[in-house]
PDB file of C-alpha atoms in Angstrom:
ATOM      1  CA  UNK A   1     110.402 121.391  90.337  1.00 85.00           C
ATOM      2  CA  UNK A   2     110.293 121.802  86.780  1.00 91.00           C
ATOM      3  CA  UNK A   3     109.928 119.685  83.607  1.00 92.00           C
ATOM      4  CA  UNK A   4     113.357 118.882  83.965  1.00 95.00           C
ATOM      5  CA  UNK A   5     112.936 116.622  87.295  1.00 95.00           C
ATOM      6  CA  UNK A   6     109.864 115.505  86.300  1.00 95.00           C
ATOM      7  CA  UNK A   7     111.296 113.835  83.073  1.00 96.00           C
ATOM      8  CA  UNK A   8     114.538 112.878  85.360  1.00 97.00           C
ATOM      9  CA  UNK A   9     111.734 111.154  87.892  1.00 97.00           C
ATOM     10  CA  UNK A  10     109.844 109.556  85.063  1.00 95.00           C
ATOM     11  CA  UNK A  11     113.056 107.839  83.726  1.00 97.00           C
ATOM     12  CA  UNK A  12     114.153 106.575  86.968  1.00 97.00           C
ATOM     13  CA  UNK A  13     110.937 104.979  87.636  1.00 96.00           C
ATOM     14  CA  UNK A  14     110.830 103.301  84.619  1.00 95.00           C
ATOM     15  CA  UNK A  15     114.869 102.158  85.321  1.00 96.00           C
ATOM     16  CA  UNK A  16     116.884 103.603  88.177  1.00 96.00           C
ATOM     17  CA  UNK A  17     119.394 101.672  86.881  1.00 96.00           C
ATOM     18  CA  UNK A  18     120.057 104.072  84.300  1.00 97.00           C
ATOM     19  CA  UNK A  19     123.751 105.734  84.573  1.00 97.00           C
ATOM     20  CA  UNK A  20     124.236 109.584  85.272  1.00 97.00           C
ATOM     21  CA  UNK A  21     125.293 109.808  81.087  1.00 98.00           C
ATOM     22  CA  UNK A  22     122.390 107.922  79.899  1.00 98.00           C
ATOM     23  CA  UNK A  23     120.229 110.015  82.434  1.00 98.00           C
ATOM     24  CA  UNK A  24     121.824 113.153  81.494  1.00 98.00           C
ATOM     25  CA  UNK A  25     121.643 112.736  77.556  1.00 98.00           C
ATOM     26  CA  UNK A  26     118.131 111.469  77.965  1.00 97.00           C
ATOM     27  CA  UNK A  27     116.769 115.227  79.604  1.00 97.00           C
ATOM     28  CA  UNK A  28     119.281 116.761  77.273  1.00 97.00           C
ATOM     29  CA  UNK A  29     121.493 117.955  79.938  1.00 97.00           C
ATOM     30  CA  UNK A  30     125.068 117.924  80.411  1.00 97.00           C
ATOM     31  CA  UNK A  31     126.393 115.292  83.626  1.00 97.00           C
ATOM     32  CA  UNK A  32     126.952 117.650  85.622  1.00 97.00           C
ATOM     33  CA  UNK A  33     123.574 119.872  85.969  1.00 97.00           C
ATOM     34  CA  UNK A  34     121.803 116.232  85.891  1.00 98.00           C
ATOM     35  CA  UNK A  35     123.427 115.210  89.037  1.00 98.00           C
ATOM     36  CA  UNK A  36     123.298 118.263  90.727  1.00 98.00           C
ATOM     37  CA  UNK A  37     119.427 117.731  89.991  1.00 97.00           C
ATOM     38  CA  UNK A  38     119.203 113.849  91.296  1.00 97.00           C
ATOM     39  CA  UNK A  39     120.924 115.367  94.332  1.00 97.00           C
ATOM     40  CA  UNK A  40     118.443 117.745  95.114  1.00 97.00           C
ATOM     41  CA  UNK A  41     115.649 115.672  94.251  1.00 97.00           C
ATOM     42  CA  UNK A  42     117.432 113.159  96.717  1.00 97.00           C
ATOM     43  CA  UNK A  43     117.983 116.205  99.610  1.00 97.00           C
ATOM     44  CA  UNK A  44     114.365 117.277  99.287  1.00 95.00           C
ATOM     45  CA  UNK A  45     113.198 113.418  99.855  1.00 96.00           C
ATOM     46  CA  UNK A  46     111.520 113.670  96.353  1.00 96.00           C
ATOM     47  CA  UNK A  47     113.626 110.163  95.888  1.00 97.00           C
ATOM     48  CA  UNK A  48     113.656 108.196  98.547  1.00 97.00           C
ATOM     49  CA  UNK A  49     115.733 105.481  97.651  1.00 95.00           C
ATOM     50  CA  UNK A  50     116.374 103.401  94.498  1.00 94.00           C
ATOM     51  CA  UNK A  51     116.070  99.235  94.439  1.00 93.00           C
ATOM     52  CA  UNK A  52     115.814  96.683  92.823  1.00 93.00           C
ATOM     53  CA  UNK A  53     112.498  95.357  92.087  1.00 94.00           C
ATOM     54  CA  UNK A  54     112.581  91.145  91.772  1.00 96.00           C
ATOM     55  CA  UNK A  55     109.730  88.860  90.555  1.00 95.00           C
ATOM     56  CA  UNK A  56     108.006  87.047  92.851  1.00 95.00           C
ATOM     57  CA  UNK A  57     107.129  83.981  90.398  1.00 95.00           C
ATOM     58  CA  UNK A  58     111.085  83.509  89.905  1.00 97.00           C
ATOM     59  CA  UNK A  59     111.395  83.726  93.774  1.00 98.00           C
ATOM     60  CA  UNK A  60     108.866  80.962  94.408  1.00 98.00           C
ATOM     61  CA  UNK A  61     106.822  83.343  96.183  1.00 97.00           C
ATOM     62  CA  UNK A  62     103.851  82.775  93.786  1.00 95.00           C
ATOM     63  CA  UNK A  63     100.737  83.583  96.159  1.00 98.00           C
ATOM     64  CA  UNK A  64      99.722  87.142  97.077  1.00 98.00           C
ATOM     65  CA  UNK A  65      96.880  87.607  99.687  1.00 98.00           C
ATOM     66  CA  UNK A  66      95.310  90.577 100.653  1.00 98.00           C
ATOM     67  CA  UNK A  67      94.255  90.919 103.980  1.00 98.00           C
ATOM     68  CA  UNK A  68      91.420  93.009 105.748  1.00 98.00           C
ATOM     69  CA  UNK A  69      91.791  93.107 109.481  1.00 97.00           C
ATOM     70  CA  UNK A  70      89.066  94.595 111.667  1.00 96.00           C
ATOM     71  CA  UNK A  71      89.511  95.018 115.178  1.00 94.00           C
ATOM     72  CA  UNK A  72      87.705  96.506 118.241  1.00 91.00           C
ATOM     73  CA  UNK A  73      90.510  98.144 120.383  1.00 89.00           C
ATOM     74  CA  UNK A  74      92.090 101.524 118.613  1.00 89.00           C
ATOM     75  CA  UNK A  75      94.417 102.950 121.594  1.00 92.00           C
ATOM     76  CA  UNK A  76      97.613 104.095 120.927  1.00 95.00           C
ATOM     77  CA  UNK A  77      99.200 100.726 122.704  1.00 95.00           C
ATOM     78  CA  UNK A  78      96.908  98.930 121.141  1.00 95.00           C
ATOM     79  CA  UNK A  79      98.455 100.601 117.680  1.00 95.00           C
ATOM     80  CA  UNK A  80     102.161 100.356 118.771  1.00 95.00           C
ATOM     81  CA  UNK A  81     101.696  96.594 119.627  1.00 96.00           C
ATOM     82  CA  UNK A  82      99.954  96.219 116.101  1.00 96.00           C
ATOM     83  CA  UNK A  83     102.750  97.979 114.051  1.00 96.00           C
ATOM     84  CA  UNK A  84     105.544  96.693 116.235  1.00 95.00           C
ATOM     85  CA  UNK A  85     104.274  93.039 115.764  1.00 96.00           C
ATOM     86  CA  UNK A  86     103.324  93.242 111.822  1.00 96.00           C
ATOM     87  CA  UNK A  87     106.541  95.273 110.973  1.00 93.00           C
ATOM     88  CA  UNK A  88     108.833  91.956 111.786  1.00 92.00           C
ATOM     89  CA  UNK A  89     106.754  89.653 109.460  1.00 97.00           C
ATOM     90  CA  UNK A  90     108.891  90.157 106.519  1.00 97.00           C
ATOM     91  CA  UNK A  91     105.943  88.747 104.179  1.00 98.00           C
ATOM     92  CA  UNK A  92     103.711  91.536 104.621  1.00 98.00           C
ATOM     93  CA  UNK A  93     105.373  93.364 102.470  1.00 97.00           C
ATOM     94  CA  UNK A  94     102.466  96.386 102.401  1.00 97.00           C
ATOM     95  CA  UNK A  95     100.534  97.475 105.372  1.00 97.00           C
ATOM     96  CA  UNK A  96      97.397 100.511 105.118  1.00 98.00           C
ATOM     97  CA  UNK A  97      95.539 102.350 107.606  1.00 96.00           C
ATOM     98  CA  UNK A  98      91.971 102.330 106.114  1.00 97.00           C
ATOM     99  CA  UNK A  99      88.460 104.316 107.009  1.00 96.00           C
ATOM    100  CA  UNK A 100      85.213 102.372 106.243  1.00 95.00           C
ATOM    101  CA  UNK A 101      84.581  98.864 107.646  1.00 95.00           C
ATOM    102  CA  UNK A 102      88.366  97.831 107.470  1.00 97.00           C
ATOM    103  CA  UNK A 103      90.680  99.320 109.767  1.00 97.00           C
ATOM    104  CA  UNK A 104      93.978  97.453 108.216  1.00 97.00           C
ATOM    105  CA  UNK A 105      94.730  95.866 104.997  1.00 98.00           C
ATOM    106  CA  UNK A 106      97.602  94.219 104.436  1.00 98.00           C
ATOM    107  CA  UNK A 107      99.402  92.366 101.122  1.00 98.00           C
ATOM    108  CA  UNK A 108     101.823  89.062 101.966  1.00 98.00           C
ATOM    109  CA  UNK A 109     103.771  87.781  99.576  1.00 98.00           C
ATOM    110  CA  UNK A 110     104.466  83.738 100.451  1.00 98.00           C
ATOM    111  CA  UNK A 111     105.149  80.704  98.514  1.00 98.00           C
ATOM    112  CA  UNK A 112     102.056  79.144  98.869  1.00 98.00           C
ATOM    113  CA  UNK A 113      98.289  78.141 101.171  1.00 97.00           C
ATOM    114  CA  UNK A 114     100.877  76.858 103.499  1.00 98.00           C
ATOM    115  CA  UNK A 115     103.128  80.046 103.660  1.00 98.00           C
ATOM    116  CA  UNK A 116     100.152  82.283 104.235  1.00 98.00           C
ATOM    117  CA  UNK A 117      98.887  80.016 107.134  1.00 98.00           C
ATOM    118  CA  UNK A 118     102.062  80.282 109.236  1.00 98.00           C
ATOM    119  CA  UNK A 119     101.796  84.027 108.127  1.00 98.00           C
ATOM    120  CA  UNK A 120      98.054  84.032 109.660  1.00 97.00           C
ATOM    121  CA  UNK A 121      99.392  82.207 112.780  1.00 97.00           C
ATOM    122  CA  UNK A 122     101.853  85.023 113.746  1.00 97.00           C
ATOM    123  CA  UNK A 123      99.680  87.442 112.620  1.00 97.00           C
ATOM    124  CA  UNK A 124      96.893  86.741 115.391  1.00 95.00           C
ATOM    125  CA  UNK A 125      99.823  86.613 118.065  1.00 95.00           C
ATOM    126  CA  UNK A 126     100.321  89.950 117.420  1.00 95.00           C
ATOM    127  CA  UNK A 127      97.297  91.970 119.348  1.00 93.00           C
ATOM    128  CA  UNK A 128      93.764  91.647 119.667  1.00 91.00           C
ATOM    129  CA  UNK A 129      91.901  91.091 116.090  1.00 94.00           C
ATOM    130  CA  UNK A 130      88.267  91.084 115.915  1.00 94.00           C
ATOM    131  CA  UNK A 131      88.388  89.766 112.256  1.00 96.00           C
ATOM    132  CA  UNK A 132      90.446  88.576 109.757  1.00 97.00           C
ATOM    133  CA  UNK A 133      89.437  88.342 106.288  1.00 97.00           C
ATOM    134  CA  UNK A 134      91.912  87.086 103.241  1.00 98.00           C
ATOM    135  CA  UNK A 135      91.538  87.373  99.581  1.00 98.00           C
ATOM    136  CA  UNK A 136      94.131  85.443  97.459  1.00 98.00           C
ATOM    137  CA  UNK A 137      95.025  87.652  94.260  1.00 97.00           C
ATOM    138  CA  UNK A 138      94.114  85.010  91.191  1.00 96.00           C
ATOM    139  CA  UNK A 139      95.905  87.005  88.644  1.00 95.00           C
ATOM    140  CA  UNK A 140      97.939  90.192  88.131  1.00 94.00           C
ATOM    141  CA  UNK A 141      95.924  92.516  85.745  1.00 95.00           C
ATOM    142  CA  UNK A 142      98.145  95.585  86.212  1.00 95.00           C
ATOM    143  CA  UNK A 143     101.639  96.136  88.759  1.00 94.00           C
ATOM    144  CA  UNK A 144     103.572  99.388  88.716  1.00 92.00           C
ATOM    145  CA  UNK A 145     105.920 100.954  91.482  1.00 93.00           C
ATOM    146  CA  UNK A 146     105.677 104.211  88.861  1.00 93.00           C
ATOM    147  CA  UNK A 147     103.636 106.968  90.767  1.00 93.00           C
ATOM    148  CA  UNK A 148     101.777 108.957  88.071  1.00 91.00           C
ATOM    149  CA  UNK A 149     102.880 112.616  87.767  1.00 90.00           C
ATOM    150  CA  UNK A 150     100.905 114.434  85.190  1.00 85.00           C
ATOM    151  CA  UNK A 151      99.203 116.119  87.798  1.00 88.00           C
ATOM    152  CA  UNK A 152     102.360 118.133  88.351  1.00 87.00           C
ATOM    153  CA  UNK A 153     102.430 120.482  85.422  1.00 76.00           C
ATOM    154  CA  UNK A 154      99.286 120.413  82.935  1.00 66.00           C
ATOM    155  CA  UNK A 155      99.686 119.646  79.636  1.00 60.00           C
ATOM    156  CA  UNK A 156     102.958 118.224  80.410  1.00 54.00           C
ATOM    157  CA  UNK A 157     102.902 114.779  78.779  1.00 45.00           C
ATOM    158  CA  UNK A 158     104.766 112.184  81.040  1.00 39.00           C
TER     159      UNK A 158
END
């Protein structure tokens, strides 16, 4: 990877909705080159996919809670049941492994107290939870889906 793909990767997470000639005369490259780039960047799973990022106020899905979840049993069924059960809640939209006193956290993305309740009701169907913690998110300081890539090349500025 060069500077090339990293300024083609910086663009496209500020807008991947950015055509192959805008994308192209942005690195200074001819159409051609730039997509055989985004191709390889694609092939190498450097992009993963592209879509389209919607606000939540506009979508009446105003409350975000994060969730710690503790629990006592760490088997692999135990883990399969977990994941199986939280994958097909379509409000958790983001779901961590964690080390330290938390084992899971999860972010859900509902309407409202109500939303999150019904969340929190098939949530403890799933498998055996020793505890179940929320936090509701009071205000958004900073949200980006960028990932940060200076690291890539020093003294490159992104």
């Amino acid at each position: 990877m060069d500077k090339k793909d990293l300024q083609i990767i910086r663009l496209l997470q500020q807008d991947a909705s950015l055509s192959l000639a805008e994308l192209a005369e942005a690195v200074n490259l001819s159409q051609t080159p730039c997509w055989r780039r985004l191709q390889k960047l694609r092939e190498e799973g450097i992009i993963t996919r592209q879509v389209a990022l919607c606000d939540a106020e506009r979508l009446k899905l105003g409350v975000t809670v994060f969730v710690s979840i503790r629990t006592s049993c760490h088997s692999d069924d135990w883990t399969r049941q977990f994941i199986e059960g939280t994958r097909d809640i379509p409000e958790i939209v983001e779901i961590y492994r964690m080390t330290g006193d938390v084992d899971y956290l999860l972010k859900i993305v509902v309407p409202d107290i109500k939303g999150y309740d019904a969340v929190y009701k098939r949530l403890i169907r799933v498998a055996d939870l020793s505890d179940v913690s929320a936090g509701f998110a009071m205000e958004v300081i900073k949200h980006s889906t960028a990932l940060p890539l200076g690291h890539l090349e020093p003294g490159l500025d992104l």
